[in-house]
Short mmCIF file of C-alpha atoms and ligand atoms in Angstrom, two decimals:
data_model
loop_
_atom_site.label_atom_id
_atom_site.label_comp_id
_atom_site.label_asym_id
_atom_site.label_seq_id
_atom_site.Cartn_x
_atom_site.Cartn_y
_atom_site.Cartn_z
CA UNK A 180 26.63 -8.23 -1.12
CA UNK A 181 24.50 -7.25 1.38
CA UNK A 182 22.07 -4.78 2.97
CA UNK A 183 19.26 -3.66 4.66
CA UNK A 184 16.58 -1.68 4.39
CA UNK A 185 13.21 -0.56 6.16
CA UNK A 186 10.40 0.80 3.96
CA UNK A 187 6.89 2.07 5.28
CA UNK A 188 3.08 0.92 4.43
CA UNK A 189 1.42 3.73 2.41
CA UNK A 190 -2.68 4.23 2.28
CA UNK A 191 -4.36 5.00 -0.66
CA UNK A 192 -6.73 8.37 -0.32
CA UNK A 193 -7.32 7.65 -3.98
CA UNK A 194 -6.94 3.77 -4.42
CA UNK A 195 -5.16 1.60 -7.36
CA UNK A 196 -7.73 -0.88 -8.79
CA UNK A 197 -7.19 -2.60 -11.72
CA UNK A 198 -4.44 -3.35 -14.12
CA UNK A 199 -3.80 -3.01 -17.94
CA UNK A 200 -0.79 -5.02 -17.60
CA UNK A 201 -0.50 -7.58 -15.06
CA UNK A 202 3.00 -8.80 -15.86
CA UNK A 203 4.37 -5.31 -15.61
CA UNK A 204 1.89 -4.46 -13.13
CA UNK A 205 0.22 -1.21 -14.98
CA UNK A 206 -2.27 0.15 -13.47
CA UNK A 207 -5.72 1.80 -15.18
CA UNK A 208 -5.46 4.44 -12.92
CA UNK A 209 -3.40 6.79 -11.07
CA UNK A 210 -3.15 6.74 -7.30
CA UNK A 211 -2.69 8.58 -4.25
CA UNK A 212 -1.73 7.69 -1.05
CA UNK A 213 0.11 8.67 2.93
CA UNK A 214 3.08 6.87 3.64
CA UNK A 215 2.48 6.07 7.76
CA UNK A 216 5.09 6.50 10.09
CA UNK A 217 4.11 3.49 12.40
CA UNK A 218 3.88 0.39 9.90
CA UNK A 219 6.92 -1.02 8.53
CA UNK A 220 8.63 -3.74 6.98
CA UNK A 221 12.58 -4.02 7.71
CA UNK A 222 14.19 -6.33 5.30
CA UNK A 223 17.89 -7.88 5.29
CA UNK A 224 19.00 -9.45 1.51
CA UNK A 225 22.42 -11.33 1.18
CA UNK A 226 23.63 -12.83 -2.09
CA UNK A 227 26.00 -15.27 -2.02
CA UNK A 228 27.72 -18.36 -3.78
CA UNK A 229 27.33 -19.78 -0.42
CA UNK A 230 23.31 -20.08 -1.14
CA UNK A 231 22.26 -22.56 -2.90
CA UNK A 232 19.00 -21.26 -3.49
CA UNK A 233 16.98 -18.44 -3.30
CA UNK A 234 15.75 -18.94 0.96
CA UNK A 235 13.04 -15.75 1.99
CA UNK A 236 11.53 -15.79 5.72
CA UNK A 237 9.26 -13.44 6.57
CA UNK A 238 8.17 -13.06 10.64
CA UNK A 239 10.09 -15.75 11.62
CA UNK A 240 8.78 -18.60 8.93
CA UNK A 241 10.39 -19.67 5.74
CA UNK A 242 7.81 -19.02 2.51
CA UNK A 243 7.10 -21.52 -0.14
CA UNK A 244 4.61 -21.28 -3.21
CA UNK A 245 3.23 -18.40 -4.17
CA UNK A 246 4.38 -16.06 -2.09
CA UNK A 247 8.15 -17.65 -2.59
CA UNK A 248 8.02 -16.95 -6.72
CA UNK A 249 6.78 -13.62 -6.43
CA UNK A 250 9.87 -12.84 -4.31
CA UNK A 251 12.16 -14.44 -6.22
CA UNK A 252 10.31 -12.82 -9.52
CA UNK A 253 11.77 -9.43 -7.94
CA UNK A 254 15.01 -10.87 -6.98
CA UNK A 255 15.24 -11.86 -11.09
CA UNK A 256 14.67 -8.54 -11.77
CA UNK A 257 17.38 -6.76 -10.05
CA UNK A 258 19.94 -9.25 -10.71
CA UNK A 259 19.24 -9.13 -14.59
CA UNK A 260 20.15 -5.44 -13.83
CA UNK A 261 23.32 -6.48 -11.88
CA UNK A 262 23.99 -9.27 -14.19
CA UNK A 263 24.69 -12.12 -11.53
CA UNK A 264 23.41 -15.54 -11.19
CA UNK A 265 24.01 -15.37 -7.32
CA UNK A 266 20.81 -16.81 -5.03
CA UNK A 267 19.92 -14.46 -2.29
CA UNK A 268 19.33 -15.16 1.40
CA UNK A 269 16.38 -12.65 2.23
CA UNK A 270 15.06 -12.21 5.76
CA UNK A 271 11.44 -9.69 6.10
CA UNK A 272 10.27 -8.37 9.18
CA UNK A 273 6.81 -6.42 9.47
CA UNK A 274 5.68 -4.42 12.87
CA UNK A 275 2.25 -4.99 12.01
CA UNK A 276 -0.02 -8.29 11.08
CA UNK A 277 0.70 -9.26 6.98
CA UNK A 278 -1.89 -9.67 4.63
CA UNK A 279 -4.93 -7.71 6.56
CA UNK A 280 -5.50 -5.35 4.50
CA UNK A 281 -2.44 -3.29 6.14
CA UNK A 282 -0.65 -2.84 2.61
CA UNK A 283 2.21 -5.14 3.91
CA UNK A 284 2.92 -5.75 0.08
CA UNK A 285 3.56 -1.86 -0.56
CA UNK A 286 6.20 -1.47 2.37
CA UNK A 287 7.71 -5.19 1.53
CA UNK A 288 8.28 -5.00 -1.87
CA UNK A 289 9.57 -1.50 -1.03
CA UNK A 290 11.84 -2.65 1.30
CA UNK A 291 13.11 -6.03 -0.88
CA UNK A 292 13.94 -3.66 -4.25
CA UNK A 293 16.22 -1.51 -2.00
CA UNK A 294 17.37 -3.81 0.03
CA UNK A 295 18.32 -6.42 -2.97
CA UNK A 296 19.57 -3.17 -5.28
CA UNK A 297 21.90 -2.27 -2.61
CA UNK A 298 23.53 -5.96 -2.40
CA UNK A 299 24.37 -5.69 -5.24
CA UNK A 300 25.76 -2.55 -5.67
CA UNK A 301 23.24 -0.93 -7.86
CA UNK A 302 22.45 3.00 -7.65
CA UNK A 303 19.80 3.14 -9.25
CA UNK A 304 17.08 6.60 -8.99
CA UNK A 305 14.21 7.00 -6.87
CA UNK A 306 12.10 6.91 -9.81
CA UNK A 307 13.99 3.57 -11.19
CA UNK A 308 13.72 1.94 -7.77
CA UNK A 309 10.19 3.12 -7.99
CA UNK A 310 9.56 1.23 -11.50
CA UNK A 311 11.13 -1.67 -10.11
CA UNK A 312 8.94 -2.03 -7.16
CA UNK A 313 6.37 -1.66 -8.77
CA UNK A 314 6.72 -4.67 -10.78
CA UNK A 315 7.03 -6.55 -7.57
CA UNK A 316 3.63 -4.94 -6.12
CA UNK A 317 1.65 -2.17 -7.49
CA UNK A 318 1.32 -0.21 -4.24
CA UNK A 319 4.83 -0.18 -3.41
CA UNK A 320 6.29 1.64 -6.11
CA UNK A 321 4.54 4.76 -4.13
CA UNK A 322 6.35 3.49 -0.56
CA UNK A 323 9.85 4.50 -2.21
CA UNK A 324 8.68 7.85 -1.02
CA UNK A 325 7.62 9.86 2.50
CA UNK A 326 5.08 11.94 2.88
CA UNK A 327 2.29 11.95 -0.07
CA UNK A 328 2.73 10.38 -3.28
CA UNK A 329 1.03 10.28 -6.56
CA UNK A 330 1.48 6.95 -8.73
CA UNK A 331 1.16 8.44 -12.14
CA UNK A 332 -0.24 5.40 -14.39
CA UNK A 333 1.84 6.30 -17.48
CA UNK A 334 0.75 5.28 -20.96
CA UNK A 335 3.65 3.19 -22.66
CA UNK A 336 3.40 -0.28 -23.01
CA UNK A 337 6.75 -0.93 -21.52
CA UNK A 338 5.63 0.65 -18.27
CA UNK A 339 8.96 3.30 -18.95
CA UNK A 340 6.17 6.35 -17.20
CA UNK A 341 4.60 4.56 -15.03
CA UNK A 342 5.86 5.61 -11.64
CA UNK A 343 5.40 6.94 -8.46
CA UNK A 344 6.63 11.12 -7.38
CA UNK A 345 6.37 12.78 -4.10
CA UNK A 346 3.60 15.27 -4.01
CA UNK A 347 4.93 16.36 -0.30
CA UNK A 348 7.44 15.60 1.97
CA UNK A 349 5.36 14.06 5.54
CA UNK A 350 6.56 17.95 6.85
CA UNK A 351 3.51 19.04 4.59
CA UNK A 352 0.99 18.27 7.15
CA UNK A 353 2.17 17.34 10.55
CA UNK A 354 -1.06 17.70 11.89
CA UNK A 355 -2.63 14.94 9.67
CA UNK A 356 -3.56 11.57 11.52
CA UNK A 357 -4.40 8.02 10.30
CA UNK A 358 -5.54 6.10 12.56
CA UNK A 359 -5.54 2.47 11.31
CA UNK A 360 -7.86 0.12 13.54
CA UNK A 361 -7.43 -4.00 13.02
CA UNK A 362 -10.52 -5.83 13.50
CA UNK A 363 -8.88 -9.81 12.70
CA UNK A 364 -6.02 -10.17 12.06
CA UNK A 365 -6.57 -13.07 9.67
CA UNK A 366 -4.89 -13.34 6.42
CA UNK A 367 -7.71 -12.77 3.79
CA UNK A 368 -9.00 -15.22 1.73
CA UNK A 369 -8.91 -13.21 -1.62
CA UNK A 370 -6.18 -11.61 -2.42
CA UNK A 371 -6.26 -7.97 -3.76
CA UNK A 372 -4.70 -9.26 -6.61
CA UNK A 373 -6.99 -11.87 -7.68
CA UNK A 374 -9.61 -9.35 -6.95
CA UNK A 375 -8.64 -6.51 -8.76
CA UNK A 376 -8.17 -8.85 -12.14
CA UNK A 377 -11.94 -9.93 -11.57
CA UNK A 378 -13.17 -6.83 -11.26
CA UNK A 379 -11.96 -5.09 -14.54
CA UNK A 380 -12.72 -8.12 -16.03
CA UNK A 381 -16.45 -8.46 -15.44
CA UNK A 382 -17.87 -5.83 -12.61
CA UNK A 383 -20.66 -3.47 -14.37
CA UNK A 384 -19.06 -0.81 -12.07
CA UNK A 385 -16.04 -0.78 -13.41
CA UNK A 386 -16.35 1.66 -15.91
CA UNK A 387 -18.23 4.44 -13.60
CA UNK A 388 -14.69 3.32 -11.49
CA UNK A 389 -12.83 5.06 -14.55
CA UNK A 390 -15.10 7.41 -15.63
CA UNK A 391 -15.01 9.26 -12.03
CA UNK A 392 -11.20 9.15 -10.41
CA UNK A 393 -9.90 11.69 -12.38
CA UNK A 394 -12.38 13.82 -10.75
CA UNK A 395 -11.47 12.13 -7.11
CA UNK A 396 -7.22 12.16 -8.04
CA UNK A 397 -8.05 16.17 -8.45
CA UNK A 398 -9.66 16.99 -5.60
CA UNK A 399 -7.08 14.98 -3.30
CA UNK A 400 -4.31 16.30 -4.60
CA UNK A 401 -5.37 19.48 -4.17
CA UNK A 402 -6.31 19.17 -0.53
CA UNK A 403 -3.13 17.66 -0.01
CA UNK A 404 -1.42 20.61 -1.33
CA UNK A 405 -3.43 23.17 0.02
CA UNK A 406 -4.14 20.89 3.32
CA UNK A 407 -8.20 20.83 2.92
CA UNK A 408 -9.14 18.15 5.00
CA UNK A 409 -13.05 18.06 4.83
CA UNK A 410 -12.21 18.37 0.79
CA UNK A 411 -9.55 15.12 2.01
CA UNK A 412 -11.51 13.18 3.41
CA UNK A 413 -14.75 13.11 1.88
CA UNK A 414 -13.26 12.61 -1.80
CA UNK A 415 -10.78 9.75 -0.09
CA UNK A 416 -13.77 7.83 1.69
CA UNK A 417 -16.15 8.03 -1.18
CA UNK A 418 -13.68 7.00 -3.43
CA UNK A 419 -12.90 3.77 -1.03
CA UNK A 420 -16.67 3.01 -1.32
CA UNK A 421 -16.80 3.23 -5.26
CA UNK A 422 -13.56 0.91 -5.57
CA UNK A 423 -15.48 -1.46 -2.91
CA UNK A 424 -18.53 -1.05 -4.83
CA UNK A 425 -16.82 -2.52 -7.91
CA UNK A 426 -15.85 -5.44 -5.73
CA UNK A 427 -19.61 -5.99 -4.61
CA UNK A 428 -20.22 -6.31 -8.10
CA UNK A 429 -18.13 -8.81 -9.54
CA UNK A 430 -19.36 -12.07 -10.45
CA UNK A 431 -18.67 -13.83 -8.16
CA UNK A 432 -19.03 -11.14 -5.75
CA UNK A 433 -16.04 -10.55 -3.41
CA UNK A 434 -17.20 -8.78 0.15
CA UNK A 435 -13.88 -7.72 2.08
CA UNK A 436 -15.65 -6.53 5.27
CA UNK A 437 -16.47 -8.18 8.10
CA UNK A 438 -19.26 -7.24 10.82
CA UNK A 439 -16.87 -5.03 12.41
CA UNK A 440 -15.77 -3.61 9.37
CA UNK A 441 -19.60 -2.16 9.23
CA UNK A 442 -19.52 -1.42 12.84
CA UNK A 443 -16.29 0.56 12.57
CA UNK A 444 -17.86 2.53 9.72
CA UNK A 445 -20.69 3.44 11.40
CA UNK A 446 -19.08 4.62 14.34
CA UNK A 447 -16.79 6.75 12.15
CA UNK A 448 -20.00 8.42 10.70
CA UNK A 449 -21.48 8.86 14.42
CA UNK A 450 -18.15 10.33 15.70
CA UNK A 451 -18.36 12.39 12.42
CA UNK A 452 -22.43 13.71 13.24
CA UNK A 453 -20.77 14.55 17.35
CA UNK A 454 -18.56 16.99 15.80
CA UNK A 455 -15.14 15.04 15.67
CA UNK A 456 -14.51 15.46 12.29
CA UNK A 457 -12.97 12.09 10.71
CA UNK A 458 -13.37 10.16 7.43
CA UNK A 459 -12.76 6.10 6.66
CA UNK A 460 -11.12 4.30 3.84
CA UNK A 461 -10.77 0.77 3.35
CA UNK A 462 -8.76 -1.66 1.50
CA UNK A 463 -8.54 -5.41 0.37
CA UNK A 464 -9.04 -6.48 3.93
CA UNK A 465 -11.24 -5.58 6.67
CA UNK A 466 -9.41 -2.62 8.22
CA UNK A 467 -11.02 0.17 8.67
CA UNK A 468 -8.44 3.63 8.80
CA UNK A 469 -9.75 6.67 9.78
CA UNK A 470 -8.68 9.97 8.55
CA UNK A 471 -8.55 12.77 10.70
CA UNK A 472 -6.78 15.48 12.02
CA UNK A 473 -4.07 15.01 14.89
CA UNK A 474 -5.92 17.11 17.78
CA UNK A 475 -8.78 14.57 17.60
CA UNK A 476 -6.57 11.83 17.28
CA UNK A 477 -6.20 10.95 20.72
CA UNK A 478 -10.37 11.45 21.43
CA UNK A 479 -11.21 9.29 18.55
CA UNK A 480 -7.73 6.10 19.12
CA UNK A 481 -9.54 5.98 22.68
CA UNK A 482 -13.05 5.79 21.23
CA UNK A 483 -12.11 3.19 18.79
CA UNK A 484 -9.65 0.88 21.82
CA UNK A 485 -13.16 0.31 23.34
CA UNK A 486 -15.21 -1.10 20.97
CA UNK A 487 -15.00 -4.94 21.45
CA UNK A 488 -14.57 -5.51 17.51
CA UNK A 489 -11.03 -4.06 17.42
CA UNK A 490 -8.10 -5.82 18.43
CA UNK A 491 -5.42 -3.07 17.47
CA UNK A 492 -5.03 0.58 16.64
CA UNK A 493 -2.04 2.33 15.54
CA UNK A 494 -2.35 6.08 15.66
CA UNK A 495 -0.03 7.41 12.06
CA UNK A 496 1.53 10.06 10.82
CA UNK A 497 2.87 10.76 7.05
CA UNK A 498 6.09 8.88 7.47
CA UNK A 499 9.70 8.44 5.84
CA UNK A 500 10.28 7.00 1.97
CA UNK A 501 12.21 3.71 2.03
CA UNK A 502 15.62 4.04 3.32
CA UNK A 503 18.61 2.13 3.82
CA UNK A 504 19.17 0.93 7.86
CA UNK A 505 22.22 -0.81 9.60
CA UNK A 506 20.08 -3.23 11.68
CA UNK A 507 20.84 -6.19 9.73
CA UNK A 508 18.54 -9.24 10.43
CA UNK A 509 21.01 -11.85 10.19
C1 DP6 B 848 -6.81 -1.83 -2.47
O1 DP6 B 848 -0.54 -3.28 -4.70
O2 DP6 B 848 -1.41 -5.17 -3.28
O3 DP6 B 848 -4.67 -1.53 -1.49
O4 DP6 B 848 -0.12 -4.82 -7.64
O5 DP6 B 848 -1.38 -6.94 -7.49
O6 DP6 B 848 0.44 -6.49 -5.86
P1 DP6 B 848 -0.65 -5.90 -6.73
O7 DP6 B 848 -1.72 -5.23 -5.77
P2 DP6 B 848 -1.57 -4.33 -4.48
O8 DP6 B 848 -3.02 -3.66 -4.47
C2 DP6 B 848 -3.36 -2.64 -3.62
C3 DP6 B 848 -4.79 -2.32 -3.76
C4 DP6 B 848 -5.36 -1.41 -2.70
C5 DP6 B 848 -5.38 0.03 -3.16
C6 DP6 B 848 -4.07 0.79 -3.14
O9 DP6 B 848 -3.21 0.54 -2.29
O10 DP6 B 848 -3.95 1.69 -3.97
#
């Protein structure tokens, strides 16, 4: 009745923005993304009469509020599957700062479905436990797996094909780097969520969002697959400025970066015109990740260290799917 598991963040080279279903979590488009090897969220779920009530801590403090029902929202959802009543005890750890933009969501929810599926004896598929995480956080159904993975959006109503698949195990391209950068490590003020609802609803972007990411999901899923990187990069980064473009253009407007944010992009494109070949995307947060290509990881980490904006860097690699561990939290 209980288990543990650790489950990676994953980047989006083509991002998720927007639902059609926001109970099932749908999504209007499909997404790519790189699981990372350094960012992680280890998770330990118990269920037991001895709870009373469903009790989550994540980094050390007990949740409440929002963040409490969307856990236990998940938590209903596997134990309708294992048909028990039973509360869970559920203790979350994450190497890196939640909430920054840092896709903590992806590799938590990620790490809660297996962790909570486990307990209670459930095998369920990758592609199930995908669909389930899913419904706990978009972005996560795609951390189920290493590597690179496509979250297909699926067209039924029920959400029964709308999942995430491997495109390539992380021994696809060894040599690719992200190199995510944290600026502040504050917990942001809108969350991606809330964003993302206000954009499809009233940005005059929007639709130009739709109209063109077929055209980006093509050309980064074949660069993946044929490892292009220029062809990588420069669909991934334009395609992060077109989803924060929709943002910029919501009523009222939502502006994720900071100053640094802007600094860190320029000094991505001035690394870029020296001959250091690297690309940026950005999420719901203020962290800027560059893409680039593992001999030039080291020049650009040390490059990016110095600038007095950023407070952090982790150097990545495509990493492992979720997976079950033995280092049980409590
Ligand atoms: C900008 O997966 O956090 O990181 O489904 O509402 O939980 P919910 O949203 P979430 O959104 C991620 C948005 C993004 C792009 C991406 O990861 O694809």
């Amino acid at each position: 009745m209980k288990a543990t598991a650790t489950a990676n963040s994953n980047i989006a080279l083509v991002k998720y923005w927007g639902k059609r279903d926001e109970r099932l979590i749908l999504p209007q488009n499909s997404s790519i993304s790189m699981t990372l090897d350094g960012l992680y969220t280890t998770t330990t779920a118990e269920f037991s009469e001895k709870h009373r009530k469903d009790e989550v801590t994540i980094d050390g403090k007990k949740v409440a509020g929002e963040e409490l029902d969307r856990v236990v929202r998940q938590l209903n959802l596997v134990r309708r599957l294992a048909k028990t009543h039973l509360s869970a005890k559920v203790t979350s750890k994450n190497n890196f700062p939640k909430a920054a933009g840092l896709a903590s969501s992806a590799s938590g929810f990620a790490a809660l479905t297996l962790a909570a599926t486990k307990a209670l004896g459930l095998h369920i598929e990758k592609k199930e436990l995908s669909m389930l995480a899913r419904q706990g956080s978009g972005s996560a159904c795609r951390s189920i797996y290493g590597g690179f993975a496509e979250w297909v959006k699926g067209s039924h109503h029920d959400g029964s094909d709308s999942y995430a698949k491997q495109l390539a195990p992380k021994e696809h391209w060894p040599e690719l780097a992200m190199i995510v950068s944290v600026v502040t490590a504050e917990e942001k003020k809108v969350k991606s969520r809330a964003g993302m609802s206000q954009t499809v609803a009233n940005s005059p972007m929007y639709r130009a969002w739709l109209e063109t990411v077929e055209e980006d999901l093509k050309n980064v899923r074949e660069a993946i697959m044929e490892r292009k990187f220029t062809q990588l990069g420069t669909a991934a980064e334009l395609n992060a400025l077109k989803m924060h473009a929709t943002m910029h253009t919501t009523t009222p407007h939502i502006i994720y970066w900071q100053p640094e944010t802007i600094t860190m992009m320029k000094e991505v494109m001035q690394m870029h015109e020296e001959g250091i070949e690297c690309y940026f995307t950005i999420d719901g947060g203020p962290q800027v990740k560059i893409v680039c290509m593992d001999k030039n990881a080291g020049k650009i980490a040390k490059r990016v260290k110095g600038m007095a904006e950023v407070e952090k860097v982790y150097v990545c690699h495509a990493g492992e799917g979720a997976r079950l561990s033995n280092k049980e939290l409590f």
